[in-house]
Short mmCIF file of C-alpha atoms and ligand atoms in Angstrom, two decimals:
data_model
loop_
_atom_site.label_atom_id
_atom_site.label_comp_id
_atom_site.label_asym_id
_atom_site.label_seq_id
_atom_site.Cartn_x
_atom_site.Cartn_y
_atom_site.Cartn_z
CA MET R 1 32.79 9.86 13.50
CA GLU R 2 30.74 12.85 14.79
CA GLY R 3 27.68 13.24 12.58
CA GLU R 4 27.91 9.68 11.21
CA ALA R 5 25.61 6.94 12.47
CA GLN R 6 27.45 3.99 14.05
CA THR R 7 25.32 1.13 12.84
CA TRP R 8 26.02 -2.30 11.45
CA HIS R 9 23.51 -2.46 8.60
CA TYR R 10 26.05 -2.60 5.79
CA GLY R 11 27.60 -5.22 3.52
CA LEU R 12 26.88 -8.79 4.61
CA ILE R 13 24.55 -7.69 7.41
CA ALA R 14 22.44 -5.71 4.93
CA LYS R 15 22.39 -8.81 2.72
CA TRP R 16 21.24 -10.90 5.71
CA TRP R 17 18.38 -8.45 6.36
CA ALA R 18 17.27 -8.52 2.73
CA GLU R 19 17.39 -12.31 2.60
CA PHE R 20 16.00 -13.45 5.93
CA ASN R 21 14.27 -10.69 7.91
CA ASP R 22 10.98 -10.19 6.09
CA GLY R 23 9.17 -12.54 8.49
CA PHE R 24 10.60 -10.90 11.64
CA ARG R 25 7.99 -9.63 14.18
CA PRO R 26 5.09 -9.82 11.67
CA HIS R 27 2.53 -8.17 13.98
CA GLU R 28 4.32 -4.84 13.52
CA ILE R 29 3.27 -4.61 9.86
CA PRO R 30 -0.55 -4.39 10.32
CA TYR R 31 -0.08 -2.20 13.41
CA PHE R 32 1.58 0.68 11.54
CA GLN R 33 -0.56 0.00 8.46
CA ARG R 34 -3.76 0.75 10.40
CA TYR R 35 -2.41 4.20 11.32
CA ILE R 36 -1.38 4.92 7.73
CA GLU R 37 -4.80 3.89 6.42
CA ARG R 38 -6.70 5.84 9.09
CA ASP R 39 -5.26 9.29 8.47
CA GLY R 40 -1.58 8.81 7.70
CA GLU R 41 -0.94 9.47 4.02
CA PRO R 42 1.50 10.42 2.83
CA ALA R 43 3.72 8.57 5.32
CA LEU R 44 7.47 8.30 5.79
CA ASP R 45 9.12 5.08 6.97
CA VAL R 46 12.26 6.36 8.74
CA ALA R 47 15.03 3.73 8.83
CA CYS R 48 13.07 1.61 6.36
CA GLY R 49 15.87 -0.94 6.06
CA THR R 50 15.29 -3.37 3.22
CA GLY R 51 11.55 -2.70 3.21
CA ARG R 52 10.13 -5.25 5.65
CA LEU R 53 7.26 -2.83 6.36
CA LEU R 54 7.53 -0.46 3.43
CA ILE R 55 7.10 -3.03 0.64
CA PRO R 56 3.86 -4.54 2.05
CA TYR R 57 2.49 -0.97 2.38
CA LEU R 58 3.38 -0.14 -1.23
CA ARG R 59 1.88 -3.44 -2.32
CA ALA R 60 -1.34 -2.35 -0.56
CA GLY R 61 -1.31 0.87 -2.62
CA LEU R 62 -0.38 3.20 0.24
CA ASP R 63 1.55 6.42 -0.34
CA VAL R 64 4.73 5.79 1.68
CA ASP R 65 8.32 7.00 1.18
CA GLY R 66 11.36 5.50 2.90
CA CYS R 67 14.74 6.64 4.12
CA ASP R 68 17.66 5.01 5.89
CA VAL R 69 21.21 5.94 6.83
CA SER R 70 22.64 2.86 5.09
CA PRO R 71 23.02 3.09 1.31
CA ASP R 72 23.34 -0.72 1.25
CA MET R 73 19.94 -1.20 2.94
CA VAL R 74 18.33 1.39 0.64
CA ALA R 75 19.81 -0.23 -2.48
CA LEU R 76 18.51 -3.65 -1.45
CA CYS R 77 15.09 -2.16 -0.61
CA ARG R 78 14.97 -0.61 -4.07
CA GLU R 79 15.91 -3.94 -5.69
CA LYS R 80 13.26 -5.85 -3.75
CA ALA R 81 10.60 -3.25 -4.60
CA ALA R 82 11.57 -3.32 -8.30
CA LEU R 83 11.06 -7.11 -8.37
CA GLU R 84 7.39 -6.36 -7.64
CA GLY R 85 7.21 -3.51 -10.17
CA LEU R 86 7.28 -0.88 -7.40
CA SER R 87 9.42 2.27 -7.54
CA PRO R 88 9.15 4.05 -4.18
CA THR R 89 10.76 7.37 -3.27
CA LEU R 90 13.74 6.28 -1.16
CA PHE R 91 16.60 8.38 0.13
CA VAL R 92 19.75 7.89 2.18
CA GLN R 93 19.77 10.07 5.30
CA ALA R 94 20.54 9.80 9.00
CA MET R 95 17.36 10.55 10.91
CA HIS R 96 18.91 13.48 12.79
CA GLU R 97 19.65 15.08 9.39
CA LEU R 98 16.24 14.28 7.93
CA ASP R 99 15.41 16.62 5.06
CA PRO R 100 12.77 14.88 2.94
CA PRO R 101 11.32 16.04 -0.40
CA ARG R 102 7.82 16.63 1.04
CA THR R 103 5.93 16.84 4.34
CA TYR R 104 4.03 13.92 5.79
CA ARG R 105 0.79 13.16 7.58
CA MET R 106 2.57 10.38 9.46
CA ILE R 107 6.19 9.55 10.21
CA PHE R 108 7.07 6.22 11.79
CA VAL R 109 10.27 4.66 13.08
CA CYS R 110 10.26 0.91 13.71
CA GLY R 111 13.20 -0.77 15.41
CA ALA R 112 15.62 2.07 14.84
CA PHE R 113 15.24 5.00 17.25
CA GLY R 114 18.47 5.48 19.22
CA LEU R 115 20.50 3.33 16.83
CA GLY R 116 23.90 4.60 15.82
CA SER R 117 23.31 8.10 17.19
CA THR R 118 24.13 10.24 20.20
CA ARG R 119 21.53 11.55 22.63
CA ASP R 120 21.81 15.04 21.13
CA GLN R 121 21.27 13.57 17.68
CA ASP R 122 18.19 11.72 18.93
CA LEU R 123 16.77 15.03 20.15
CA GLN R 124 17.54 16.53 16.76
CA SER R 125 15.76 13.59 15.08
CA LEU R 126 12.58 14.26 17.08
CA SER R 127 12.73 17.95 16.10
CA ARG R 128 13.23 16.97 12.45
CA PHE R 129 10.22 14.63 12.60
CA HIS R 130 8.17 17.46 14.09
CA LYS R 131 9.31 19.89 11.40
CA HIS R 132 8.51 17.54 8.50
CA LEU R 133 5.03 16.54 9.71
CA GLU R 134 1.93 18.39 8.51
CA PRO R 135 -0.05 20.19 11.22
CA GLY R 136 -2.21 17.56 12.94
CA GLY R 137 0.19 14.84 11.74
CA THR R 138 1.29 11.86 13.82
CA LEU R 139 4.66 10.44 14.81
CA LEU R 140 5.00 6.79 15.86
CA VAL R 141 8.29 5.68 17.39
CA ASP R 142 8.87 2.31 18.99
CA ILE R 143 11.63 1.13 21.29
CA GLU R 144 12.54 -2.13 22.92
CA VAL R 145 12.74 -1.21 26.61
CA PRO R 146 16.21 -1.82 28.08
CA TYR R 147 14.87 -4.16 30.81
CA ALA R 148 13.36 -6.50 28.19
CA ASP R 149 16.62 -8.33 27.56
CA GLU R 150 18.06 -10.21 30.53
CA GLU R 151 21.51 -10.51 28.96
CA LEU R 152 21.71 -6.75 28.41
CA TRP R 153 20.08 -5.68 31.68
CA GLN R 154 22.63 -7.51 33.86
CA TYR R 155 25.41 -5.22 32.58
CA TRP R 156 23.89 -2.16 34.26
CA LEU R 157 25.44 -3.68 37.41
CA LYS R 158 29.10 -2.82 38.05
CA ASP R 159 30.23 -6.36 38.90
CA LYS R 160 28.69 -7.85 35.79
CA ARG R 161 30.01 -5.05 33.59
CA ALA R 162 33.54 -5.97 34.61
CA GLY R 163 33.00 -9.08 32.46
CA LEU R 164 32.69 -7.05 29.26
CA PRO R 165 33.46 -7.41 26.43
CA GLU R 166 31.68 -10.74 26.08
CA THR R 167 33.78 -13.46 24.49
CA ALA R 168 33.13 -14.04 20.80
CA GLY R 169 31.17 -17.20 20.08
CA VAL R 170 30.94 -19.08 16.81
CA PRO R 171 28.59 -17.77 14.11
CA ARG R 172 25.08 -19.10 14.35
CA SER R 173 24.26 -21.89 11.92
CA LEU R 174 24.67 -20.87 8.30
CA ARG R 175 21.62 -20.00 6.16
CA THR R 176 21.52 -20.32 2.41
CA ALA R 177 20.93 -17.08 0.50
CA SER R 178 19.23 -16.76 -2.90
CA ASP R 179 22.62 -16.58 -4.71
CA GLY R 180 23.66 -19.94 -3.22
CA SER R 181 26.10 -18.48 -0.68
CA GLU R 182 25.72 -19.29 3.01
CA LEU R 183 25.59 -16.54 5.64
CA GLY R 184 26.27 -16.72 9.37
CA LEU R 185 26.22 -14.02 12.06
CA ARG R 186 27.28 -13.73 15.68
CA SER R 187 26.92 -10.73 17.96
CA ARG R 188 28.26 -9.81 21.37
CA ILE R 189 28.06 -6.90 23.78
CA VAL R 190 31.39 -5.10 23.99
CA GLU R 191 30.56 -2.14 26.23
CA LEU R 192 27.71 -0.71 28.30
CA ASP R 193 27.80 2.72 29.93
CA PRO R 194 24.84 3.11 32.32
CA LEU R 195 25.61 6.78 32.94
CA ALA R 196 25.43 7.57 29.23
CA GLN R 197 22.67 4.92 28.79
CA ARG R 198 24.46 3.42 25.83
CA VAL R 199 25.41 -0.09 24.75
CA THR R 200 27.81 -1.13 21.99
CA TYR R 201 27.38 -4.43 20.18
CA GLU R 202 29.74 -6.02 17.69
CA MET R 203 28.49 -8.21 14.88
CA HIS R 204 30.69 -10.65 13.00
CA ALA R 205 29.36 -11.81 9.63
CA GLU R 206 30.67 -14.60 7.41
CA GLN R 207 29.82 -15.64 3.88
CA TRP R 208 30.67 -19.18 2.78
CA ARG R 209 30.39 -20.96 -0.58
CA ASP R 210 31.08 -24.66 -1.15
CA GLY R 211 32.84 -24.92 2.22
CA THR R 212 35.12 -21.93 1.57
CA LEU R 213 35.00 -18.68 3.54
CA GLU R 214 34.43 -16.02 0.84
CA ALA R 215 34.11 -12.92 3.03
CA GLU R 216 33.94 -11.86 6.67
CA GLU R 217 33.14 -8.51 8.23
CA ASP R 218 32.93 -6.93 11.68
CA HIS R 219 30.64 -4.00 12.42
CA LEU R 220 29.75 -2.06 15.57
CA LEU R 221 26.33 -0.81 16.60
CA ASN R 222 25.70 1.77 19.34
CA ILE R 223 22.25 1.86 20.88
CA GLY R 224 20.88 4.57 23.17
CA LEU R 225 18.94 2.96 26.03
CA TYR R 226 15.77 4.93 26.72
CA LEU R 227 13.00 4.62 29.27
CA LYS R 228 9.45 5.81 28.71
CA ASN R 229 9.48 8.93 30.87
CA GLU R 230 12.57 10.48 29.31
CA LEU R 231 11.17 9.88 25.83
CA LEU R 232 8.02 11.72 26.87
CA LEU R 233 10.16 14.70 27.95
CA MET R 234 12.20 14.56 24.74
CA LEU R 235 9.02 14.53 22.64
CA GLU R 236 7.65 17.48 24.57
CA ARG R 237 10.93 19.36 24.05
CA ALA R 238 10.70 18.67 20.31
CA GLY R 239 7.28 20.34 20.27
CA PHE R 240 4.92 17.35 20.33
CA ALA R 241 1.61 17.37 22.21
CA GLU R 242 -0.82 14.62 23.21
CA VAL R 243 1.51 11.65 23.51
CA VAL R 244 -0.02 8.20 23.99
CA VAL R 245 2.09 5.16 24.89
CA GLN R 246 0.97 1.76 23.67
CA GLY R 247 2.28 -1.75 24.29
CA ASP R 248 3.99 -4.10 21.89
CA HIS R 249 2.24 -2.98 18.68
CA ASN R 250 -1.10 -4.03 20.11
CA ASP R 251 -3.30 -0.88 20.40
CA ALA R 252 -3.47 -1.30 24.20
CA GLU R 253 -2.04 1.01 26.83
CA ALA R 254 1.57 0.06 27.63
CA THR R 255 2.17 -2.03 30.75
CA SER R 256 5.31 -2.94 32.72
CA ASP R 257 5.28 -6.33 31.01
CA ASP R 258 5.64 -4.97 27.48
CA ASP R 259 9.09 -5.57 25.97
CA PHE R 260 8.40 -3.01 23.26
CA ILE R 261 6.48 0.23 23.57
CA VAL R 262 5.20 2.63 20.92
CA LEU R 263 5.03 6.38 21.49
CA ILE R 264 2.34 8.07 19.43
CA ALA R 265 2.73 11.84 19.34
CA LYS R 266 0.66 14.53 17.65
CA LYS R 267 1.88 17.72 16.07
CA ARG R 268 -0.56 20.54 16.79
C1 SAM B 1 16.72 -3.04 12.92
S1 SAM B 1 16.74 -2.31 11.31
C2 SAM B 1 15.01 -1.97 11.10
C3 SAM B 1 14.62 -1.73 9.66
C4 SAM B 1 13.13 -1.55 9.42
N1 SAM B 1 12.61 -0.38 10.10
C5 SAM B 1 12.37 -2.78 9.88
O1 SAM B 1 11.67 -2.69 10.90
O2 SAM B 1 12.49 -3.80 9.24
C6 SAM B 1 17.41 -0.73 11.70
C7 SAM B 1 17.60 0.19 10.50
O3 SAM B 1 17.92 1.47 11.00
C8 SAM B 1 18.88 2.05 10.15
N2 SAM B 1 19.54 3.08 10.97
C9 SAM B 1 20.38 2.89 12.01
N3 SAM B 1 20.75 4.06 12.53
C10 SAM B 1 20.12 5.01 11.79
C11 SAM B 1 20.09 6.43 11.85
N4 SAM B 1 20.78 7.08 12.81
N5 SAM B 1 19.35 7.11 10.96
C12 SAM B 1 18.63 6.44 10.00
N6 SAM B 1 18.63 5.09 9.90
C13 SAM B 1 19.35 4.40 10.79
C14 SAM B 1 19.77 0.90 9.76
O4 SAM B 1 20.54 1.18 8.62
C15 SAM B 1 18.73 -0.20 9.56
O5 SAM B 1 18.28 -0.25 8.25
#
C-alpha cells in the first residue's frame, strides 16, 4: 500500500460525486475563481474530483488543468466536461507524485489535502507544489480543522476511542441517478490515532434498481488531521514564504470559529 493513496473516491462513490455533489459548498467556487482571475493563470486544480470547481472555471474561459489520484473521478470529470464541449488537460496522479506537463501561476487543493496519504507524503506534496509553481506563484490549500466535527473530535479522548469502530448504520435514503439507478451511502469512523493525527473512515455504497440490490462496495479513507501551526511549519519547510491564513473561503483572516481554513502561500 506504500505509495498508493488510501481514498474512497472510486466506483459507486465516484458515481455519487459526479451525480450529486456539484452543489456542495457553493461558496468555494467563486473564492478560488477570484484568485485565478486576479493573477492565477494557468492554474492547476489538484484533486479536481469530478470537476465541481474545475468545470465552472473552464466554462468561464479560465486556463485550468486538473489532476486526481482516482482514475474513476478523472474519467467522470472528462465525461462531464465533454457534455459541455470542453476538453481540459486532466491527468491521474497522487499529489505527492505530482509531475504535471507545465508550470503554474496558481495551484489549489480544495477538500483533499491530507486525504489518503501519510504525513511524509503530505510534505512531499507541498514540495511538489512549490516545484511546479512559477516564481511569484501562489498555492491555496484548504483544510477542515479537526475540531470542527463534534463526532470526530470526541475520539481524541481515550475513553471515547474505546468505542471504535462505530457500528454500521443503514445507508442514507436512496437518491436517483441519471441512469435510473438509486444510490445510497453510509460512513463510519473505524479508527482514530491521536498520536499519528490520523482518522480512518469506512464508506459503504449501494446501488439499487427496481427494488433489487445491483452492487455494493466498501472503501476506506485515511485522513491526516492537521492544525494551522503545523501546516505553517510544513509550508515553510517546503520553501514557501509569506503565508496568509483565511477563514472559510471568505477573504477574512481565520478565526477560532472557522470550521475550514485556507492557507495561501507564495513562492518567491
Ligand atoms: C472530497 S473530494 C474533492 C474533489 C474536488 N476538489 C472538489 O472540491 O469537489 C477529494 C478528492 O481528492 C482525491 N484524492 C484523495 N487523495 C488524493 C491524493 N493523495 N492525491 C490526489 N488526489 C487525491 C479523491 O480522489 C477525490 O477526487
